[in-house]
Amino acid sequence: MAGTQEVFELVEKGRSRQIAAAVQAAVDAGVEPSVILNDGMIAAMDSVGKKFSAGEVFVPEMLVAAKAMKKGVDVLKPYLAEGEAGANGKVIIGTVQGDLHDIGKNLVAMMLESSGFEVIDLGVDVDKNLFQTTLQENPDTKIVCCSALLTTTMPALKETVAMLNDQPNRKDFSVMIGGAPITDDFAKDVGADYYSPDAAGAAQTAKAAV
Ligand code: B1M
């Protein structure tokens, strides 16, 4: 759809100043928010990633695209929300140590929030000890969610899950992992309870888990 294509191009080019109006225009034109998100913004980030792999763009272009996507998501957020805040319980979420990618993690947090979870977002580059102390301070946590976007941070994800699996109250919470390089097989290998390939699936899985 035309509105979605414009959103795609603005995110891909990192046009932060124009993106909010374009997303709003697409919503007003009746384009489904999930289509704007998936076919517009996420597809644009994939395109930027492919261009980065091909040596056609560099880190600064990835950064400005990320900034534009965040501004676009801010506009979309109210349209994706549905549930009653906090009613499904508490989740802890973070991107693992060494990894600075937060857009996917933020989307998962947003979808969880809008599915009625109270979200404690630890941010990016989260040391496994911070996951542990936060869990200890919040013993009513239902799910711990860990995101990793780099193949080089998959070992940190594995270590974080191992630490979580060693907790004395392990039966009281579930562990969900995700991120572009993560697979269902990897999740099973490291002992996570759940894996989801995307944010909407993560929220559905979380609802089914509690
Ligand atoms: Co980086 N980066 N990056 N980057 N970056 C990737 C990931 C990469 C695939 C690009 C490429 O080469 N094609 C590549 C990784 C290659 C690999 O590991 N094999 C890469 C690289 C190499 C790097 C650097 C090493 C580059 C450098 O410095 N030379 C560096 C590392 C920095 C670090 O983390 N230590 C780096 C830096 C950056 C920026 C900081 C510039 C920026 C991030 C800004 C930010 O996040 N605030 C950035 C960006 C923007 C990307 C790409 C282009 C886009 C990522 C993104 O936001 N995608 C990315 C290429 C790509 O992904 N196609 C790339 C959109 C987002 C919605 O998708 O995060 O996958 P994603 O989330 C999805 C799912 O994965 C899932 O839900 C979301 C969709 O609904 N999901 C979960 C995510 N977490 C989940 C958790 C769950 C469940 C589902 O449960 C808990």
PDB file of C-alpha atoms and ligand atoms in Angstrom:
ATOM      1  CA  MET A   1       0.000   0.000   0.000  1.00  0.00           C
ATOM      2  CA  ALA A   2       1.218   3.528  -0.794  1.00  0.00           C
ATOM      3  CA  GLY A   3       1.424   4.717   2.836  1.00  0.00           C
ATOM      4  CA  THR A   4       3.439   1.657   3.808  1.00  0.00           C
ATOM      5  CA  GLN A   5       5.880   2.162   0.945  1.00  0.00           C
ATOM      6  CA  GLU A   6       6.489   5.745   2.054  1.00  0.00           C
ATOM      7  CA  VAL A   7       7.118   4.568   5.631  1.00  0.00           C
ATOM      8  CA  PHE A   8       9.537   1.944   4.254  1.00  0.00           C
ATOM      9  CA  GLU A   9      11.490   4.547   2.306  1.00  0.00           C
ATOM     10  CA  LEU A  10      11.623   7.069   5.161  1.00  0.00           C
ATOM     11  CA  VAL A  11      12.895   4.472   7.651  1.00  0.00           C
ATOM     12  CA  GLU A  12      15.385   3.093   5.150  1.00  0.00           C
ATOM     13  CA  LYS A  13      16.741   6.588   4.523  1.00  0.00           C
ATOM     14  CA  GLY A  14      16.620   7.492   8.226  1.00  0.00           C
ATOM     15  CA  ARG A  15      14.302  10.464   7.763  1.00  0.00           C
ATOM     16  CA  SER A  16      13.394  10.980  11.412  1.00  0.00           C
ATOM     17  CA  ARG A  17      11.708  14.326  10.912  1.00  0.00           C
ATOM     18  CA  GLN A  18       9.203  13.048   8.340  1.00  0.00           C
ATOM     19  CA  ILE A  19       8.445   9.590   9.668  1.00  0.00           C
ATOM     20  CA  ALA A  20       5.860  10.449  12.345  1.00  0.00           C
ATOM     21  CA  ALA A  21       3.610  12.271   9.872  1.00  0.00           C
ATOM     22  CA  ALA A  22       3.938   9.467   7.317  1.00  0.00           C
ATOM     23  CA  VAL A  23       3.005   6.772   9.855  1.00  0.00           C
ATOM     24  CA  GLN A  24       0.056   8.841  11.046  1.00  0.00           C
ATOM     25  CA  ALA A  25      -1.076   9.389   7.442  1.00  0.00           C
ATOM     26  CA  ALA A  26      -0.923   5.633   6.767  1.00  0.00           C
ATOM     27  CA  VAL A  27      -2.974   4.921   9.908  1.00  0.00           C
ATOM     28  CA  ASP A  28      -5.496   7.605   8.916  1.00  0.00           C
ATOM     29  CA  ALA A  29      -5.721   6.077   5.448  1.00  0.00           C
ATOM     30  CA  GLY A  30      -6.819   2.813   7.063  1.00  0.00           C
ATOM     31  CA  VAL A  31      -3.642   0.763   6.716  1.00  0.00           C
ATOM     32  CA  GLU A  32      -3.452  -1.920   9.443  1.00  0.00           C
ATOM     33  CA  PRO A  33      -0.900  -0.907  12.123  1.00  0.00           C
ATOM     34  CA  SER A  34       0.695  -4.378  11.926  1.00  0.00           C
ATOM     35  CA  VAL A  35       1.172  -3.915   8.159  1.00  0.00           C
ATOM     36  CA  ILE A  36       2.813  -0.516   8.704  1.00  0.00           C
ATOM     37  CA  LEU A  37       5.074  -2.121  11.305  1.00  0.00           C
ATOM     38  CA  ASN A  38       5.999  -5.305   9.417  1.00  0.00           C
ATOM     39  CA  ASP A  39       5.918  -4.294   5.740  1.00  0.00           C
ATOM     40  CA  GLY A  40       6.988  -0.703   6.338  1.00  0.00           C
ATOM     41  CA  MET A  41       9.380  -0.398   9.251  1.00  0.00           C
ATOM     42  CA  ILE A  42      10.745  -3.903   9.924  1.00  0.00           C
ATOM     43  CA  ALA A  43      11.142  -4.585   6.191  1.00  0.00           C
ATOM     44  CA  ALA A  44      13.082  -1.309   5.891  1.00  0.00           C
ATOM     45  CA  MET A  45      15.444  -2.378   8.696  1.00  0.00           C
ATOM     46  CA  ASP A  46      15.979  -5.709   6.918  1.00  0.00           C
ATOM     47  CA  SER A  47      16.833  -3.814   3.760  1.00  0.00           C
ATOM     48  CA  VAL A  48      19.314  -1.619   5.657  1.00  0.00           C
ATOM     49  CA  GLY A  49      20.841  -4.781   7.157  1.00  0.00           C
ATOM     50  CA  LYS A  50      21.255  -6.348   3.711  1.00  0.00           C
ATOM     51  CA  LYS A  51      22.870  -3.162   2.391  1.00  0.00           C
ATOM     52  CA  PHE A  52      25.196  -3.141   5.402  1.00  0.00           C
ATOM     53  CA  SER A  53      26.220  -6.758   4.674  1.00  0.00           C
ATOM     54  CA  ALA A  54      26.836  -5.791   1.058  1.00  0.00           C
ATOM     55  CA  GLY A  55      29.040  -2.856   2.089  1.00  0.00           C
ATOM     56  CA  GLU A  56      26.624  -0.349   0.562  1.00  0.00           C
ATOM     57  CA  VAL A  57      25.831   1.411   3.854  1.00  0.00           C
ATOM     58  CA  PHE A  58      27.701   1.660   7.164  1.00  0.00           C
ATOM     59  CA  VAL A  59      27.005   1.941  10.909  1.00  0.00           C
ATOM     60  CA  PRO A  60      25.842   5.603  10.765  1.00  0.00           C
ATOM     61  CA  GLU A  61      23.124   4.669   8.244  1.00  0.00           C
ATOM     62  CA  MET A  62      21.979   1.820  10.504  1.00  0.00           C
ATOM     63  CA  LEU A  63      21.840   4.277  13.399  1.00  0.00           C
ATOM     64  CA  VAL A  64      19.719   6.865  11.613  1.00  0.00           C
ATOM     65  CA  ALA A  65      17.379   4.170  10.314  1.00  0.00           C
ATOM     66  CA  ALA A  66      17.015   2.891  13.894  1.00  0.00           C
ATOM     67  CA  LYS A  67      16.238   6.422  15.101  1.00  0.00           C
ATOM     68  CA  ALA A  68      13.572   6.856  12.416  1.00  0.00           C
ATOM     69  CA  MET A  69      12.027   3.492  13.240  1.00  0.00           C
ATOM     70  CA  LYS A  70      11.797   4.405  16.924  1.00  0.00           C
ATOM     71  CA  LYS A  71       9.964   7.628  16.066  1.00  0.00           C
ATOM     72  CA  GLY A  72       7.594   5.686  13.821  1.00  0.00           C
ATOM     73  CA  VAL A  73       6.914   3.077  16.496  1.00  0.00           C
ATOM     74  CA  ASP A  74       6.062   5.872  18.978  1.00  0.00           C
ATOM     75  CA  VAL A  75       3.217   6.930  16.683  1.00  0.00           C
ATOM     76  CA  LEU A  76       2.028   3.355  16.191  1.00  0.00           C
ATOM     77  CA  LYS A  77       2.132   2.330  19.839  1.00  0.00           C
ATOM     78  CA  PRO A  78      -1.392   3.419  20.849  1.00  0.00           C
ATOM     79  CA  TYR A  79      -2.858   1.608  17.842  1.00  0.00           C
ATOM     80  CA  LEU A  80      -1.176  -1.671  18.746  1.00  0.00           C
ATOM     81  CA  ALA A  81      -2.185  -1.579  22.410  1.00  0.00           C
ATOM     82  CA  GLU A  82      -5.093  -3.622  23.690  1.00  0.00           C
ATOM     83  CA  GLY A  83      -4.966  -5.184  27.193  1.00  0.00           C
ATOM     84  CA  GLU A  84      -5.381  -3.910  30.728  1.00  0.00           C
ATOM     85  CA  ALA A  85      -2.006  -2.746  32.094  1.00  0.00           C
ATOM     86  CA  GLY A  86      -0.277  -5.215  34.394  1.00  0.00           C
ATOM     87  CA  ALA A  87      -3.176  -7.684  34.678  1.00  0.00           C
ATOM     88  CA  ASN A  88      -1.197 -10.681  33.389  1.00  0.00           C
ATOM     89  CA  GLY A  89       1.735 -10.229  35.782  1.00  0.00           C
ATOM     90  CA  LYS A  90       5.330  -9.119  35.653  1.00  0.00           C
ATOM     91  CA  VAL A  91       7.995  -9.736  33.018  1.00  0.00           C
ATOM     92  CA  ILE A  92      11.662  -8.778  32.971  1.00  0.00           C
ATOM     93  CA  ILE A  93      13.196  -8.057  29.579  1.00  0.00           C
ATOM     94  CA  GLY A  94      16.614  -7.045  28.309  1.00  0.00           C
ATOM     95  CA  THR A  95      19.141  -7.395  25.498  1.00  0.00           C
ATOM     96  CA  VAL A  96      22.057  -9.517  26.673  1.00  0.00           C
ATOM     97  CA  GLN A  97      25.563  -8.355  27.535  1.00  0.00           C
ATOM     98  CA  GLY A  98      27.632  -6.997  24.665  1.00  0.00           C
ATOM     99  CA  ASP A  99      24.604  -6.359  22.462  1.00  0.00           C
ATOM    100  CA  LEU A 100      23.299  -2.829  21.832  1.00  0.00           C
ATOM    101  CA  HIS A 101      20.360  -3.655  19.529  1.00  0.00           C
ATOM    102  CA  ASP A 102      17.103  -2.645  21.175  1.00  0.00           C
ATOM    103  CA  ILE A 103      14.433  -2.140  18.527  1.00  0.00           C
ATOM    104  CA  GLY A 104      13.215  -5.751  18.496  1.00  0.00           C
ATOM    105  CA  LYS A 105      13.436  -5.937  22.295  1.00  0.00           C
ATOM    106  CA  ASN A 106      11.451  -2.690  22.568  1.00  0.00           C
ATOM    107  CA  LEU A 107       8.790  -4.085  20.230  1.00  0.00           C
ATOM    108  CA  VAL A 108       8.511  -7.247  22.318  1.00  0.00           C
ATOM    109  CA  ALA A 109       8.246  -5.076  25.478  1.00  0.00           C
ATOM    110  CA  MET A 110       5.564  -2.935  23.828  1.00  0.00           C
ATOM    111  CA  MET A 111       3.545  -5.971  22.697  1.00  0.00           C
ATOM    112  CA  LEU A 112       3.832  -7.522  26.163  1.00  0.00           C
ATOM    113  CA  GLU A 113       2.695  -4.281  27.775  1.00  0.00           C
ATOM    114  CA  SER A 114      -0.235  -4.018  25.431  1.00  0.00           C
ATOM    115  CA  SER A 115      -1.097  -7.646  26.206  1.00  0.00           C
ATOM    116  CA  GLY A 116      -1.513  -6.753  29.858  1.00  0.00           C
ATOM    117  CA  PHE A 117       1.934  -7.452  31.319  1.00  0.00           C
ATOM    118  CA  GLU A 118       3.880  -5.171  33.637  1.00  0.00           C
ATOM    119  CA  VAL A 119       7.267  -4.853  31.943  1.00  0.00           C
ATOM    120  CA  ILE A 120      10.573  -4.224  33.717  1.00  0.00           C
ATOM    121  CA  ASP A 121      12.881  -3.227  30.862  1.00  0.00           C
ATOM    122  CA  LEU A 122      16.562  -3.512  31.754  1.00  0.00           C
ATOM    123  CA  GLY A 123      17.671  -2.014  28.437  1.00  0.00           C
ATOM    124  CA  VAL A 124      20.640  -3.190  26.396  1.00  0.00           C
ATOM    125  CA  ASP A 125      24.033  -4.745  27.244  1.00  0.00           C
ATOM    126  CA  VAL A 126      22.516  -6.395  30.313  1.00  0.00           C
ATOM    127  CA  ASP A 127      24.927  -8.342  32.489  1.00  0.00           C
ATOM    128  CA  LYS A 128      23.444 -11.666  33.609  1.00  0.00           C
ATOM    129  CA  ASN A 129      23.908 -10.547  37.232  1.00  0.00           C
ATOM    130  CA  LEU A 130      21.477  -7.691  36.617  1.00  0.00           C
ATOM    131  CA  PHE A 131      18.876 -10.180  35.349  1.00  0.00           C
ATOM    132  CA  GLN A 132      19.531 -12.200  38.523  1.00  0.00           C
ATOM    133  CA  THR A 133      19.262  -9.332  41.025  1.00  0.00           C
ATOM    134  CA  THR A 134      16.166  -7.953  39.296  1.00  0.00           C
ATOM    135  CA  LEU A 135      14.579 -11.389  39.493  1.00  0.00           C
ATOM    136  CA  GLN A 136      15.473 -11.648  43.187  1.00  0.00           C
ATOM    137  CA  GLU A 137      13.961  -8.211  43.816  1.00  0.00           C
ATOM    138  CA  ASN A 138      10.823  -9.220  41.897  1.00  0.00           C
ATOM    139  CA  PRO A 139      10.042 -12.799  42.987  1.00  0.00           C
ATOM    140  CA  ASP A 140       6.549 -12.505  41.457  1.00  0.00           C
ATOM    141  CA  THR A 141       8.070 -12.308  37.940  1.00  0.00           C
ATOM    142  CA  LYS A 142       6.245 -14.600  35.523  1.00  0.00           C
ATOM    143  CA  ILE A 143       8.612 -14.524  32.528  1.00  0.00           C
ATOM    144  CA  VAL A 144      12.212 -13.450  31.936  1.00  0.00           C
ATOM    145  CA  CYS A 145      12.726 -12.383  28.307  1.00  0.00           C
ATOM    146  CA  CYS A 146      16.185 -12.142  26.740  1.00  0.00           C
ATOM    147  CA  SER A 147      16.979 -10.759  23.320  1.00  0.00           C
ATOM    148  CA  ALA A 148      20.166 -11.141  21.243  1.00  0.00           C
ATOM    149  CA  LEU A 149      20.769  -9.813  17.734  1.00  0.00           C
ATOM    150  CA  LEU A 150      24.368 -10.809  17.142  1.00  0.00           C
ATOM    151  CA  THR A 151      25.828 -14.263  16.611  1.00  0.00           C
ATOM    152  CA  THR A 152      28.673 -13.028  18.849  1.00  0.00           C
ATOM    153  CA  THR A 153      26.282 -12.434  21.770  1.00  0.00           C
ATOM    154  CA  MET A 154      24.578 -15.835  21.544  1.00  0.00           C
ATOM    155  CA  PRO A 155      27.105 -17.186  24.122  1.00  0.00           C
ATOM    156  CA  ALA A 156      26.076 -14.395  26.543  1.00  0.00           C
ATOM    157  CA  LEU A 157      22.457 -15.391  25.975  1.00  0.00           C
ATOM    158  CA  LYS A 158      23.349 -19.020  26.707  1.00  0.00           C
ATOM    159  CA  GLU A 159      25.129 -17.994  29.934  1.00  0.00           C
ATOM    160  CA  THR A 160      22.183 -15.839  30.999  1.00  0.00           C
ATOM    161  CA  VAL A 161      19.731 -18.712  30.487  1.00  0.00           C
ATOM    162  CA  ALA A 162      22.073 -21.074  32.375  1.00  0.00           C
ATOM    163  CA  MET A 163      22.144 -18.613  35.294  1.00  0.00           C
ATOM    164  CA  LEU A 164      18.327 -18.371  35.211  1.00  0.00           C
ATOM    165  CA  ASN A 165      18.022 -22.155  35.132  1.00  0.00           C
ATOM    166  CA  ASP A 166      20.144 -22.326  38.301  1.00  0.00           C
ATOM    167  CA  GLN A 167      17.825 -20.089  40.329  1.00  0.00           C
ATOM    168  CA  PRO A 168      16.188 -21.746  43.345  1.00  0.00           C
ATOM    169  CA  ASN A 169      12.767 -20.392  42.322  1.00  0.00           C
ATOM    170  CA  ARG A 170      13.121 -21.572  38.688  1.00  0.00           C
ATOM    171  CA  LYS A 171       9.726 -23.284  38.708  1.00  0.00           C
ATOM    172  CA  ASP A 172       8.055 -19.931  39.479  1.00  0.00           C
ATOM    173  CA  PHE A 173       8.993 -18.221  36.202  1.00  0.00           C
ATOM    174  CA  SER A 174       9.458 -19.040  32.520  1.00  0.00           C
ATOM    175  CA  VAL A 175      12.324 -18.056  30.231  1.00  0.00           C
ATOM    176  CA  MET A 176      11.695 -16.790  26.714  1.00  0.00           C
ATOM    177  CA  ILE A 177      14.401 -15.877  24.216  1.00  0.00           C
ATOM    178  CA  GLY A 178      14.451 -14.369  20.746  1.00  0.00           C
ATOM    179  CA  GLY A 179      16.259 -12.196  18.233  1.00  0.00           C
ATOM    180  CA  ALA A 180      17.274 -12.571  14.607  1.00  0.00           C
ATOM    181  CA  PRO A 181      19.964 -15.294  14.981  1.00  0.00           C
ATOM    182  CA  ILE A 182      17.982 -17.313  17.544  1.00  0.00           C
ATOM    183  CA  THR A 183      16.141 -20.486  16.565  1.00  0.00           C
ATOM    184  CA  ASP A 184      13.809 -22.889  18.272  1.00  0.00           C
ATOM    185  CA  ASP A 185      16.592 -25.503  18.316  1.00  0.00           C
ATOM    186  CA  PHE A 186      19.003 -23.058  19.992  1.00  0.00           C
ATOM    187  CA  ALA A 187      16.340 -22.244  22.591  1.00  0.00           C
ATOM    188  CA  LYS A 188      15.872 -25.942  23.342  1.00  0.00           C
ATOM    189  CA  ASP A 189      19.650 -26.533  23.471  1.00  0.00           C
ATOM    190  CA  VAL A 190      20.241 -23.779  26.036  1.00  0.00           C
ATOM    191  CA  GLY A 191      17.226 -24.751  28.136  1.00  0.00           C
ATOM    192  CA  ALA A 192      14.887 -21.809  27.539  1.00  0.00           C
ATOM    193  CA  ASP A 193      11.170 -22.569  27.865  1.00  0.00           C
ATOM    194  CA  TYR A 194      10.023 -20.511  24.928  1.00  0.00           C
ATOM    195  CA  TYR A 195      11.240 -18.969  21.697  1.00  0.00           C
ATOM    196  CA  SER A 196       9.392 -16.636  19.364  1.00  0.00           C
ATOM    197  CA  PRO A 197      10.569 -15.326  15.997  1.00  0.00           C
ATOM    198  CA  ASP A 198       8.675 -12.048  16.367  1.00  0.00           C
ATOM    199  CA  ALA A 199       7.172  -9.609  18.846  1.00  0.00           C
ATOM    200  CA  ALA A 200       3.521 -10.466  18.214  1.00  0.00           C
ATOM    201  CA  GLY A 201       4.316 -14.172  18.677  1.00  0.00           C
ATOM    202  CA  ALA A 202       6.246 -13.381  21.860  1.00  0.00           C
ATOM    203  CA  ALA A 203       3.168 -11.701  23.355  1.00  0.00           C
ATOM    204  CA  GLN A 204       0.917 -14.601  22.336  1.00  0.00           C
ATOM    205  CA  THR A 205       3.361 -17.124  23.786  1.00  0.00           C
ATOM    206  CA  ALA A 206       3.625 -15.093  26.998  1.00  0.00           C
ATOM    207  CA  LYS A 207      -0.164 -14.967  27.393  1.00  0.00           C
ATOM    208  CA  ALA A 208      -0.393 -18.716  26.874  1.00  0.00           C
ATOM    209  CA  ALA A 209       2.409 -19.298  29.412  1.00  0.00           C
ATOM    210  CA  VAL A 210       0.754 -17.556  32.394  1.00  0.00           C
TER     211      VAL A 210
HETATM  212 CO1  B1M B   1      23.612  -4.029  13.850  1.00  0.00          CO
HETATM  213  N1  B1M B   1      23.835  -5.813  13.094  1.00  0.00           N
HETATM  214  N2  B1M B   1      25.448  -4.048  14.429  1.00  0.00           N
HETATM  215  N3  B1M B   1      23.255  -2.227  14.432  1.00  0.00           N
HETATM  216  N4  B1M B   1      22.003  -4.129  12.926  1.00  0.00           N
HETATM  217  C1  B1M B   1      22.649  -6.474  12.559  1.00  0.00           C
HETATM  218  C2  B1M B   1      21.940  -7.309  13.628  1.00  0.00           C
HETATM  219  C3  B1M B   1      23.220  -7.352  11.371  1.00  0.00           C
HETATM  220  C4  B1M B   1      22.386  -8.610  11.045  1.00  0.00           C
HETATM  221  C5  B1M B   1      23.443  -6.474  10.115  1.00  0.00           C
HETATM  222  C6  B1M B   1      24.032  -7.252   8.976  1.00  0.00           C
HETATM  223  O1  B1M B   1      25.216  -7.506   8.965  1.00  0.00           O
HETATM  224  N5  B1M B   1      23.234  -7.652   8.001  1.00  0.00           N
HETATM  225  C7  B1M B   1      24.639  -7.676  11.952  1.00  0.00           C
HETATM  226  C8  B1M B   1      24.761  -8.950  12.797  1.00  0.00           C
HETATM  227  C9  B1M B   1      25.461 -10.059  12.063  1.00  0.00           C
HETATM  228  C10 B1M B   1      25.620 -11.270  12.916  1.00  0.00           C
HETATM  229  O2  B1M B   1      25.692 -11.246  14.100  1.00  0.00           O
HETATM  230  N6  B1M B   1      25.712 -12.393  12.256  1.00  0.00           N
HETATM  231  C11 B1M B   1      24.930  -6.423  12.760  1.00  0.00           C
HETATM  232  C12 B1M B   1      26.232  -5.984  13.130  1.00  0.00           C
HETATM  233  C13 B1M B   1      27.381  -6.784  12.539  1.00  0.00           C
HETATM  234  C14 B1M B   1      26.449  -4.886  13.975  1.00  0.00           C
HETATM  235  C15 B1M B   1      27.791  -4.338  14.487  1.00  0.00           C
HETATM  236  C16 B1M B   1      28.813  -5.417  14.915  1.00  0.00           C
HETATM  237  C17 B1M B   1      28.336  -3.423  13.360  1.00  0.00           C
HETATM  238  C18 B1M B   1      29.696  -2.821  13.611  1.00  0.00           C
HETATM  239  O3  B1M B   1      29.899  -2.078  14.540  1.00  0.00           O
HETATM  240  N7  B1M B   1      30.621  -3.187  12.763  1.00  0.00           N
HETATM  241  C19 B1M B   1      27.354  -3.453  15.675  1.00  0.00           C
HETATM  242  C20 B1M B   1      27.306  -4.216  17.001  1.00  0.00           C
HETATM  243  C21 B1M B   1      27.010  -3.303  18.164  1.00  0.00           C
HETATM  244  C22 B1M B   1      26.666  -4.107  19.415  1.00  0.00           C
HETATM  245  O4  B1M B   1      25.540  -4.478  19.606  1.00  0.00           O
HETATM  246  N8  B1M B   1      27.667  -4.380  20.248  1.00  0.00           N
HETATM  247  C23 B1M B   1      25.970  -3.084  15.239  1.00  0.00           C
HETATM  248  C24 B1M B   1      25.361  -1.890  15.580  1.00  0.00           C
HETATM  249  C25 B1M B   1      24.110  -1.493  15.171  1.00  0.00           C
HETATM  250  C26 B1M B   1      23.533  -0.100  15.450  1.00  0.00           C
HETATM  251  C27 B1M B   1      23.852   0.386  16.872  1.00  0.00           C
HETATM  252  C28 B1M B   1      24.117   0.875  14.449  1.00  0.00           C
HETATM  253  C29 B1M B   1      22.012  -0.339  15.128  1.00  0.00           C
HETATM  254  C30 B1M B   1      21.152  -0.699  16.367  1.00  0.00           C
HETATM  255  C31 B1M B   1      20.426   0.487  16.947  1.00  0.00           C
HETATM  256  C32 B1M B   1      19.434   0.052  17.971  1.00  0.00           C
HETATM  257  O5  B1M B   1      18.975  -1.075  18.058  1.00  0.00           O
HETATM  258  N9  B1M B   1      19.076   1.007  18.791  1.00  0.00           N
HETATM  259  C33 B1M B   1      22.058  -1.583  14.252  1.00  0.00           C
HETATM  260  C34 B1M B   1      20.985  -1.996  13.413  1.00  0.00           C
HETATM  261  C35 B1M B   1      19.838  -1.019  13.266  1.00  0.00           C
HETATM  262  C36 B1M B   1      20.978  -3.254  12.751  1.00  0.00           C
HETATM  263  C37 B1M B   1      19.943  -3.818  11.757  1.00  0.00           C
HETATM  264  C38 B1M B   1      20.138  -3.086  10.427  1.00  0.00           C
HETATM  265  C39 B1M B   1      18.505  -3.709  12.176  1.00  0.00           C
HETATM  266  C40 B1M B   1      18.185  -4.316  13.532  1.00  0.00           C
HETATM  267  C41 B1M B   1      16.755  -4.036  13.845  1.00  0.00           C
HETATM  268  O6  B1M B   1      16.459  -3.161  14.642  1.00  0.00           O
HETATM  269  N10 B1M B   1      15.835  -4.739  13.160  1.00  0.00           N
HETATM  270  C42 B1M B   1      20.353  -5.347  11.706  1.00  0.00           C
HETATM  271  C43 B1M B   1      20.002  -6.006  10.396  1.00  0.00           C
HETATM  272  C44 B1M B   1      18.696  -6.768  10.474  1.00  0.00           C
HETATM  273  O7  B1M B   1      18.203  -7.118  11.504  1.00  0.00           O
HETATM  274  N11 B1M B   1      18.143  -7.094   9.382  1.00  0.00           N
HETATM  275  C45 B1M B   1      21.702  -5.333  12.264  1.00  0.00           C
HETATM  276  C46 B1M B   1      14.392  -4.523  13.300  1.00  0.00           C
HETATM  277  C47 B1M B   1      13.895  -5.271  14.533  1.00  0.00           C
HETATM  278  C48 B1M B   1      12.411  -5.091  14.679  1.00  0.00           C
HETATM  279  O8  B1M B   1      14.171  -6.633  14.316  1.00  0.00           O
HETATM  280  O9  B1M B   1      15.686  -6.804  16.345  1.00  0.00           O
HETATM  281  O10 B1M B   1      15.408  -8.758  14.732  1.00  0.00           O
HETATM  282  P1  B1M B   1      14.841  -7.560  15.428  1.00  0.00           P
HETATM  283  O11 B1M B   1      13.592  -8.036  16.295  1.00  0.00           O
HETATM  284  C49 B1M B   1      12.625  -8.909  15.750  1.00  0.00           C
HETATM  285  C50 B1M B   1      12.868 -10.386  16.067  1.00  0.00           C
HETATM  286  O12 B1M B   1      14.236 -10.736  16.092  1.00  0.00           O
HETATM  287  C51 B1M B   1      12.116 -10.616  17.344  1.00  0.00           C
HETATM  288  O13 B1M B   1      11.056  -9.652  17.329  1.00  0.00           O
HETATM  289  C52 B1M B   1      11.341  -8.563  16.453  1.00  0.00           C
HETATM  290  C53 B1M B   1      10.283  -8.435  15.364  1.00  0.00           C
HETATM  291  O14 B1M B   1       9.004  -8.515  15.752  1.00  0.00           O
HETATM  292  N12 B1M B   1      12.795 -10.490  18.633  1.00  0.00           N
HETATM  293  C54 B1M B   1      12.373 -11.249  19.690  1.00  0.00           C
HETATM  294  C55 B1M B   1      13.793  -9.694  19.044  1.00  0.00           C
HETATM  295  N13 B1M B   1      14.045  -9.917  20.330  1.00  0.00           N
HETATM  296  C56 B1M B   1      13.186 -10.852  20.763  1.00  0.00           C
HETATM  297  C57 B1M B   1      12.990 -11.431  22.027  1.00  0.00           C
HETATM  298  C58 B1M B   1      11.984 -12.402  22.162  1.00  0.00           C
HETATM  299  C59 B1M B   1      11.218 -12.790  21.074  1.00  0.00           C
HETATM  300  C60 B1M B   1      11.381 -12.211  19.832  1.00  0.00           C
HETATM  301  O15 B1M B   1      11.723 -13.020  23.319  1.00  0.00           O
HETATM  302  C61 B1M B   1      12.350 -12.590  24.480  1.00  0.00           C
END
